[in-house]
Coordinates of C-alpha atoms in Angstrom, one line a residue:
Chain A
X93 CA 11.9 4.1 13.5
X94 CA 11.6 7.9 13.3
X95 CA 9.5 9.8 14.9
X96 CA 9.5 12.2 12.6
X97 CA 8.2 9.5 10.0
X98 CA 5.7 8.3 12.9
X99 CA 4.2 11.7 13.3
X100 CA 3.9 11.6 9.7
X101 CA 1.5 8.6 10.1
X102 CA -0.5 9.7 13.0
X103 CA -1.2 12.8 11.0
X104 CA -2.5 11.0 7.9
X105 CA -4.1 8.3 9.6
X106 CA -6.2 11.4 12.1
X107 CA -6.8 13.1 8.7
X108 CA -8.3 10.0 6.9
X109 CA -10.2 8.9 10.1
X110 CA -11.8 12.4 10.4
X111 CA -12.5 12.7 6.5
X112 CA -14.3 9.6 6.5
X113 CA -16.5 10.2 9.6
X114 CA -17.1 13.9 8.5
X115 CA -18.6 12.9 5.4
X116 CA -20.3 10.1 6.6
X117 CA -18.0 7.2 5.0
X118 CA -17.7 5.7 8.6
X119 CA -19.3 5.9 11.7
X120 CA -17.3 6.9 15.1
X121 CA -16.5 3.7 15.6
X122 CA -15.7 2.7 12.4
X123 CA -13.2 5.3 12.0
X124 CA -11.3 4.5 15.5
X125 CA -11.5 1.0 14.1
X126 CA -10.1 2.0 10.5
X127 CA -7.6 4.6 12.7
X128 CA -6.1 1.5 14.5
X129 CA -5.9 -1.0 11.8
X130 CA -4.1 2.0 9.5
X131 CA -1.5 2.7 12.6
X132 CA -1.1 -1.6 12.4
X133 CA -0.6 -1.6 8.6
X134 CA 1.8 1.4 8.9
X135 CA 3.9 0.2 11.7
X136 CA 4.3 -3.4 10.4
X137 CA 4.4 -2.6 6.8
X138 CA 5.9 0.7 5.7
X139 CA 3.8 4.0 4.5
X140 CA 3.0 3.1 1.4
X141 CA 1.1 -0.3 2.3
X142 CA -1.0 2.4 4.1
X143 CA -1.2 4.2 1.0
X144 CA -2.6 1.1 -0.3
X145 CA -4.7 0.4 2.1
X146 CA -6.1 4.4 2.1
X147 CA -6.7 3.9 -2.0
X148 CA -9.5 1.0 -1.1
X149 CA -11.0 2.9 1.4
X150 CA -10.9 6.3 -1.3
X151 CA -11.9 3.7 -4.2
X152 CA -15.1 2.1 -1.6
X153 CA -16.4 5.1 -0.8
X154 CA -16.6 6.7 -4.5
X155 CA -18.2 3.7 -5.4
X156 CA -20.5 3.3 -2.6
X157 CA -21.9 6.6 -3.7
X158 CA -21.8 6.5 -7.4
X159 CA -25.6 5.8 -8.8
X160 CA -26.9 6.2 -5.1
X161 CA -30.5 6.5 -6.0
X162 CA -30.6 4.3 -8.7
X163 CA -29.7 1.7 -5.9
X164 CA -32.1 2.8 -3.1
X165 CA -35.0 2.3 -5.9
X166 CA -33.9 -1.0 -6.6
X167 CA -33.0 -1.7 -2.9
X168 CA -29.8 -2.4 -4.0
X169 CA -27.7 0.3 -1.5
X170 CA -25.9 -0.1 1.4
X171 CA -27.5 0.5 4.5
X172 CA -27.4 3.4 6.5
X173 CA -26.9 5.6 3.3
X174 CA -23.6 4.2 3.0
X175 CA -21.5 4.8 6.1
X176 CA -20.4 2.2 7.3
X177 CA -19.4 0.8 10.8
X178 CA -17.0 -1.1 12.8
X179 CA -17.6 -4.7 11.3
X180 CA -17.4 -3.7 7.8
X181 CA -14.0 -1.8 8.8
X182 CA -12.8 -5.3 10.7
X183 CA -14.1 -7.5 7.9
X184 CA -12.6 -5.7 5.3
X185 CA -9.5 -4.4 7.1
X186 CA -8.4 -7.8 9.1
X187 CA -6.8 -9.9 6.6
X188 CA -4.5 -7.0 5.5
X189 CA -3.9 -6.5 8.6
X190 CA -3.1 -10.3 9.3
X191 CA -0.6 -9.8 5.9
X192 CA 1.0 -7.0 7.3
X193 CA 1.6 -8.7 10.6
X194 CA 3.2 -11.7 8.8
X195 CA 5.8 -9.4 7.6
X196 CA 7.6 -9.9 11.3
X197 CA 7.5 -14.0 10.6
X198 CA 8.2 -14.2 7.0
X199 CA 9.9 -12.5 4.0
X200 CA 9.0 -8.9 3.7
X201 CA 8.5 -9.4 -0.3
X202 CA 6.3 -12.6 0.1
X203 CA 3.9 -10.6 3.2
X204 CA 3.9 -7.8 0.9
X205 CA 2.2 -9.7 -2.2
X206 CA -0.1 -11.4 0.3
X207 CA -0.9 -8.0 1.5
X208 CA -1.3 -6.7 -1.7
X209 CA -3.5 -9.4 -2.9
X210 CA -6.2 -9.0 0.2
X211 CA -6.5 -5.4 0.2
X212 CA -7.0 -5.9 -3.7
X213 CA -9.7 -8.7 -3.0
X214 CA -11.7 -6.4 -1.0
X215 CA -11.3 -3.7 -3.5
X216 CA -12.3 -6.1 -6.5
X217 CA -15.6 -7.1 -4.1
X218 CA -16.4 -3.7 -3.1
X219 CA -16.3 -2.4 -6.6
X220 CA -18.2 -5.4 -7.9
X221 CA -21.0 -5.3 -5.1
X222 CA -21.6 -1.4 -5.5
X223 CA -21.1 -1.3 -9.4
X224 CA -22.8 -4.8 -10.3
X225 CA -26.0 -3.0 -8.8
X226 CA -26.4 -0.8 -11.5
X227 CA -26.5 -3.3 -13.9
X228 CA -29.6 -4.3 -16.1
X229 CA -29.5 -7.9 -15.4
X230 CA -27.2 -11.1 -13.2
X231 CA -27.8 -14.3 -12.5
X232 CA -26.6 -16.9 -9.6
X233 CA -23.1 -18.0 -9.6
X234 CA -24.3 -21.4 -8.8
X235 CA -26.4 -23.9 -11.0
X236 CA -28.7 -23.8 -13.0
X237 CA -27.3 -20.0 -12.9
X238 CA -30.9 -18.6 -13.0
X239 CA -31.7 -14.9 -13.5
X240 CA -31.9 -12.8 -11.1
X241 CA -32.1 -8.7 -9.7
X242 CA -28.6 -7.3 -9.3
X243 CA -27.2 -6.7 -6.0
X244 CA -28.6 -10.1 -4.2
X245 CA -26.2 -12.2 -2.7
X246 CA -24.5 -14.9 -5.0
X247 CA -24.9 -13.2 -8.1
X248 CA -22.9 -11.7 -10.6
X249 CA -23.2 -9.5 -13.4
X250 CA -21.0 -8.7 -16.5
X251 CA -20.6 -5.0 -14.9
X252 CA -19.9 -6.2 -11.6
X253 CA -17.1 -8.4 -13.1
X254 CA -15.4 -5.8 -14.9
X255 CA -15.5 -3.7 -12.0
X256 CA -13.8 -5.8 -10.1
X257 CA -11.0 -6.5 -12.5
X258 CA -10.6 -3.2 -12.6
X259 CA -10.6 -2.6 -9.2
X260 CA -8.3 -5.8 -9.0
X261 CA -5.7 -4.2 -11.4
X262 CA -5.8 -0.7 -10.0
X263 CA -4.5 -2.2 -6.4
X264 CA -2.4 -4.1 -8.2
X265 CA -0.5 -1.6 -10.1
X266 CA -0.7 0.5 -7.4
X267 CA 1.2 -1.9 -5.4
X268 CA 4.8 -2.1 -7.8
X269 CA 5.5 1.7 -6.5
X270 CA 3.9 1.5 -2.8
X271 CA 5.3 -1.9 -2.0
X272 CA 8.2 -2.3 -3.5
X273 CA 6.4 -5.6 -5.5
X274 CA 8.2 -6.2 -8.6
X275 CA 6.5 -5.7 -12.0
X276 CA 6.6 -8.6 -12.9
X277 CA 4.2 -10.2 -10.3
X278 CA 2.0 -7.5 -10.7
X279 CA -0.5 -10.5 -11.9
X280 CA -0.4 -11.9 -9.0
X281 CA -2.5 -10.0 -6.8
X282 CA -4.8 -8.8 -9.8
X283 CA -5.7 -12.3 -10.8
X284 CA -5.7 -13.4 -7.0
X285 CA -7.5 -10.5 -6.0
X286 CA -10.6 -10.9 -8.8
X287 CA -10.5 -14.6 -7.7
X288 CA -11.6 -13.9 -4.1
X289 CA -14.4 -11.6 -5.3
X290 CA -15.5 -14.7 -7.2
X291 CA -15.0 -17.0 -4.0
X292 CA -17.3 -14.1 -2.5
X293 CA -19.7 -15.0 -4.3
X294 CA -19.3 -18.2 -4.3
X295 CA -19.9 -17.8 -0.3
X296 CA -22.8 -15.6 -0.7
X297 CA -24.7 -18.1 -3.0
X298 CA -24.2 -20.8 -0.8
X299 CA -23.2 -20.0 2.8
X300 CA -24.5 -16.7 3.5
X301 CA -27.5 -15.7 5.2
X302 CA -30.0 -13.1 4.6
X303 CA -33.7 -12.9 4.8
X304 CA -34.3 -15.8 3.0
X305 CA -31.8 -18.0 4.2
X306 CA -31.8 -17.2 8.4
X307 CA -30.2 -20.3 9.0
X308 CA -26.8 -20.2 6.7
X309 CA -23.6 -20.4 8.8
X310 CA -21.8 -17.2 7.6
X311 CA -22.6 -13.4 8.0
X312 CA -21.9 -10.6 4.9
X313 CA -18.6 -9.4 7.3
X314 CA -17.5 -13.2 7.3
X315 CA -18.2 -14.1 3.3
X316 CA -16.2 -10.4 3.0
X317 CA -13.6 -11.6 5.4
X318 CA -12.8 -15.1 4.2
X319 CA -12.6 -14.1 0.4
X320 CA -9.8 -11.9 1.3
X321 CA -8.2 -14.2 4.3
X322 CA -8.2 -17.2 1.4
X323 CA -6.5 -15.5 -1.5
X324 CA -4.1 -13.5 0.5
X325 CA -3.2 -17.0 2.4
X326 CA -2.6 -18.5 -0.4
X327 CA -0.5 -16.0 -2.2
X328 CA 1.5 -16.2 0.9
X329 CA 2.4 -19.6 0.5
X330 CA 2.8 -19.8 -2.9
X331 CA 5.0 -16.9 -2.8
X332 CA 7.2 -18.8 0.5
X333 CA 7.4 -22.1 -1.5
X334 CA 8.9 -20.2 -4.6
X335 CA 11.1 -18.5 -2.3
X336 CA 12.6 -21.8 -1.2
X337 CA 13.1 -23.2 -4.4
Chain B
X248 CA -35.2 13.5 3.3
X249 CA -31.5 13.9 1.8
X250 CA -28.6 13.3 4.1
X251 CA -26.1 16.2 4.0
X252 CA -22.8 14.1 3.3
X253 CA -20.5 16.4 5.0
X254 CA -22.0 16.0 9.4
X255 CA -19.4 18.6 10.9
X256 CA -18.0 21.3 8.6
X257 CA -15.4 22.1 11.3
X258 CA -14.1 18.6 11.1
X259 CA -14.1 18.4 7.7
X260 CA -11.8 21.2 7.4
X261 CA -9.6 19.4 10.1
X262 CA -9.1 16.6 8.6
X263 CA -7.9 18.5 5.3
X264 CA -5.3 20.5 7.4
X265 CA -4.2 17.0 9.0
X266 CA -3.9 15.9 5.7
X267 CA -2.2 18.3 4.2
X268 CA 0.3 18.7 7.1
X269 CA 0.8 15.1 6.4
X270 CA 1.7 15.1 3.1
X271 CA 4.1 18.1 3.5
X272 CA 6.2 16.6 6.3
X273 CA 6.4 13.8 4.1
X274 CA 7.6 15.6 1.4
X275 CA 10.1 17.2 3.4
X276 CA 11.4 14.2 5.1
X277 CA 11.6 12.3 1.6
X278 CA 14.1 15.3 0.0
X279 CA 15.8 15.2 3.5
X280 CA 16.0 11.5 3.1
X281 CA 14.7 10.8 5.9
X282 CA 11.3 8.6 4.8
X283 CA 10.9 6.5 2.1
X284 CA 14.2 5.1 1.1
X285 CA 14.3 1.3 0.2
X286 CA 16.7 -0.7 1.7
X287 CA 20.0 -0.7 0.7
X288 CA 20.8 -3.8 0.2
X289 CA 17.8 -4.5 -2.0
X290 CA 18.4 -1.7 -4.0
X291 CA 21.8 -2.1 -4.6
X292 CA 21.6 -5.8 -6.0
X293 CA 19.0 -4.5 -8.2
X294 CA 21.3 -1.7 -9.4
X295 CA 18.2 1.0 -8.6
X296 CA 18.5 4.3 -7.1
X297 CA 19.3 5.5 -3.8
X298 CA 19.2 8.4 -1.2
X299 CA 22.0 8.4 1.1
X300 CA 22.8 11.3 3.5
X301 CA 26.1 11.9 5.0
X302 CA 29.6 13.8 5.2
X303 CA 31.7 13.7 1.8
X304 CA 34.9 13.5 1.6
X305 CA 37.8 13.7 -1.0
X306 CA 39.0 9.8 -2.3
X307 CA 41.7 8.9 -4.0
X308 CA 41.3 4.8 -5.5
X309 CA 44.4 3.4 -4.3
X310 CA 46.2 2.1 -7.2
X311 CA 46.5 -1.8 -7.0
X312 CA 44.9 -4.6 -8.7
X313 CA 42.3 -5.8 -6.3
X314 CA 40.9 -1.9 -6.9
X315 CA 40.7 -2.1 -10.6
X316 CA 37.1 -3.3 -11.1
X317 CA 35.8 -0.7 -8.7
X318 CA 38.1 2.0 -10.6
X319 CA 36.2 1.6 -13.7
X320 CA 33.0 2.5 -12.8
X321 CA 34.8 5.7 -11.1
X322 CA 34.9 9.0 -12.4
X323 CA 37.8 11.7 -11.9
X324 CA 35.4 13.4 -8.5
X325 CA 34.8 11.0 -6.7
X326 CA 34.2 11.1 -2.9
X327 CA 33.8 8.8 0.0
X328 CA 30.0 9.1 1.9
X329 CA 30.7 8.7 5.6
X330 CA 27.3 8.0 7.5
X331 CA 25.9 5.9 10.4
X332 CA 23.2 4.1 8.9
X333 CA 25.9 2.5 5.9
X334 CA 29.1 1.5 5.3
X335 CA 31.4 1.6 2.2
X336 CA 29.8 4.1 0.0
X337 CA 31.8 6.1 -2.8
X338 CA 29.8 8.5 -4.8
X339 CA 31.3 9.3 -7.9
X340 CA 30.7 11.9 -11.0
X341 CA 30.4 14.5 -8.4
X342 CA 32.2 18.4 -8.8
X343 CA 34.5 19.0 -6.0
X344 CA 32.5 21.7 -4.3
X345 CA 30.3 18.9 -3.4
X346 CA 32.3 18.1 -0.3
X347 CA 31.0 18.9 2.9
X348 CA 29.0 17.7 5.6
X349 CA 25.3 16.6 5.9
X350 CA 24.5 16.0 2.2
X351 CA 22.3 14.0 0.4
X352 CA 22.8 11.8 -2.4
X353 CA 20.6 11.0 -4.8
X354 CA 21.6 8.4 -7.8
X355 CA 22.1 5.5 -9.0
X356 CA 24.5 2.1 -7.8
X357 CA 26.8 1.3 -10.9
X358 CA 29.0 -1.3 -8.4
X359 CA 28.2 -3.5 -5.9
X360 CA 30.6 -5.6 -4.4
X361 CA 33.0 -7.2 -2.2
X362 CA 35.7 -4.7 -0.6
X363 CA 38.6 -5.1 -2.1
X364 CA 40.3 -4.1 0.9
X365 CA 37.4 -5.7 3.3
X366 CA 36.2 -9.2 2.8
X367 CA 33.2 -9.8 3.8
X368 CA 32.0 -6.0 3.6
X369 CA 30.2 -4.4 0.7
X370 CA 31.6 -1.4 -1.4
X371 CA 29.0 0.7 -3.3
X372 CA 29.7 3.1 -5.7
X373 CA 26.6 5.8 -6.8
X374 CA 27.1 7.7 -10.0
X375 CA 25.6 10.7 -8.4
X376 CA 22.2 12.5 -10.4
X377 CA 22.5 15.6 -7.5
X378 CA 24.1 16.5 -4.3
X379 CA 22.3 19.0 -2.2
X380 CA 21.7 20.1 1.7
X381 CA 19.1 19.0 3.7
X382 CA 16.3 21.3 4.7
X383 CA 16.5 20.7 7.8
X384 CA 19.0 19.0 10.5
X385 CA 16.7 16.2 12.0

């Protein structure tokens, strides 16, 4: 490895960690968390899964501020204005980083899709969650599907769907130049990625807990965590068993 | 109350120096091939492009038959890339003042395979798109 090309990273990943604290994307910790899980990515992936990995944080935080007050009147925003903190960073940042890290047991090409696939999961959630609050109407992703106010847990909207395809399919394209992924599997981690924002919701509806529901197993950094773990774990093996065909 | 979105003004302005120093080193390294190139031997069965650095020299195809698939993709410049990192390299549609040491090749891999006077090595030949100096000598 070069140092050159490390110093290279260090620099980046100290100029992105100080962005996001300075404007108040992340908190301290959060950005030593995000600084250390960027310097992981880098060194087990290459620089351009961090470039990846930078475009979801870039993509999260224009998102998390678009329509700001329209969300704090519907109570719809993110706590703490926005910024967020160490456990978001982890639950959003550890299954890449579990994909990057599988590039040192696996094929590089099959750890990159699975990389690309969580980090494009988390994106596809992020952008539905923050997006989906705007919208005039959702309802429960579970029967009997009833109505109910954007941004609760469990529910969906047709805004918060096409956000997250989109956000999906930006990672996704995104990934063919950064990664190295071919173009023609560029599906993969758009369809798999928009899957586990579903499976998000999914979790929310049914496992995770909030005011009204104290006693559900999961928290919002574990429903955030597993629906990017799940589709980036199955990409991965999916993407070994072709391999040895 | 509104929050101000930017806390420290001083660190702001950090950050976009670290930033930019980032992406300029970066830049640098990639035309002084030194960041960013793919790995050889996935770009050359793909028959994509490449950035190799080394010392060129003259080459002259030797003349019999095992050579004649690898002299058909050659040009009448061709030269021989000697570097660490690879082995087996001929760039070819090159002028002769190209020659020299420490340059970088940028193009693409028209042939990629078995020495013909090596089994069990690789011989590459890149029809060159540009041969210039590094920047710097890292």
């Amino acid at each position: 490895m070069s140092p050159w090309w490390l110093l290279v990273v260090l620099l980046a990943l100290a100029g992105l960690s100080l962005l996001a604290w300075s404007v108040r994307a992340l908190d301290a910790p959060g950005a030593a968390a995000a600084f250390l899980v960027g310097l992981a990515v880098a060194l087990a992936g290459d620089l351009g899964w961090l470039v990846l990995l930078s475009l979801f944080s870039v993509v999260g935080a224009l998102v998390t501020w678009a329509g700001k007050r329209r969300k704090q009147q519907r109570r719809a925003a993110e706590a703490r204005d926005g910024e967020r903190g160490v456990r978001n960073v982890l639950a959003n940042g550890t299954a890449a980083l579990l994909a990057a890290l599988s590039v040192f047991f696996v094929d590089a090409s099959a750890a990159a899709l699975a990389f690309a696939t969580a980090v494009a999961a988390v994106t596809a959630d992020t952008m539905a969650s923050e997006l989906g609050a705007l919208s005039r109407g959702a309802r429960r992703i579970v029967p009997p599907f009833e109505a109910r106010p954007p941004g609760e847990n469990g529910c969906v909207s047709w805004l918060g769907q096409a956000s997250a395809a989109v956000g999906a399919g930006l990672i996704a394209v995104a990934a063919v130049p950064l990664l190295g992924i071919p173009l023609r599997l560029a599906w993969v981690p758009a369809v798999a990625g928009w899957l586990g924002c579903q499976f998000d919701s999914l979790l929310g509806a049914t496992l995770e807990r909030d005011a009204r529901q104290a006693d559900r197993p999961l928290s919002k950094e574990g429903v955030n965590f597993l629906a990017s773990l799940v589709p980036a774990a199955v990409v991965l093996a999916a993407a070994l068993y072709a391999g040895s065909l | 109350m509104a929050v101000t979105r930017i806390r420290n003004p001083l660190a702001f302005g950090v950050s976009l120096v670290l930033l930019v120093s980032a992406t300029a080193l970066g830049l640098v390294l990639h035309h002084d091939a030194e960041l960013g190139a793919p790995g050889l031997e996935a770009v050359a069965s793909d028959g994509g492009s490449v950035r190799l650095k080394g010392d060129l020299s003259p080459f002259q195809p030797p003349g019999t038959a095992d050579w004649q698939p690898v002299r058909e993709v050659l040009s009448n410049s061709t030269l021989w890339l000697r570097d660490a990192a690879v082995d087996d390299v001929l760039v070819t549609g090159v002028g002769g003042h190209a020659a020299g040491e420490d340059r970088i090749v940028h193009g693409a891999v028209v042939y990629a395979g078995a020495h013909p006077d090596h089994p069990g090595r690789t011989l590459l030949v890149v029809q060159a798109e540009s041969v210039y100096e590094p920047f710097f000598a890292w």
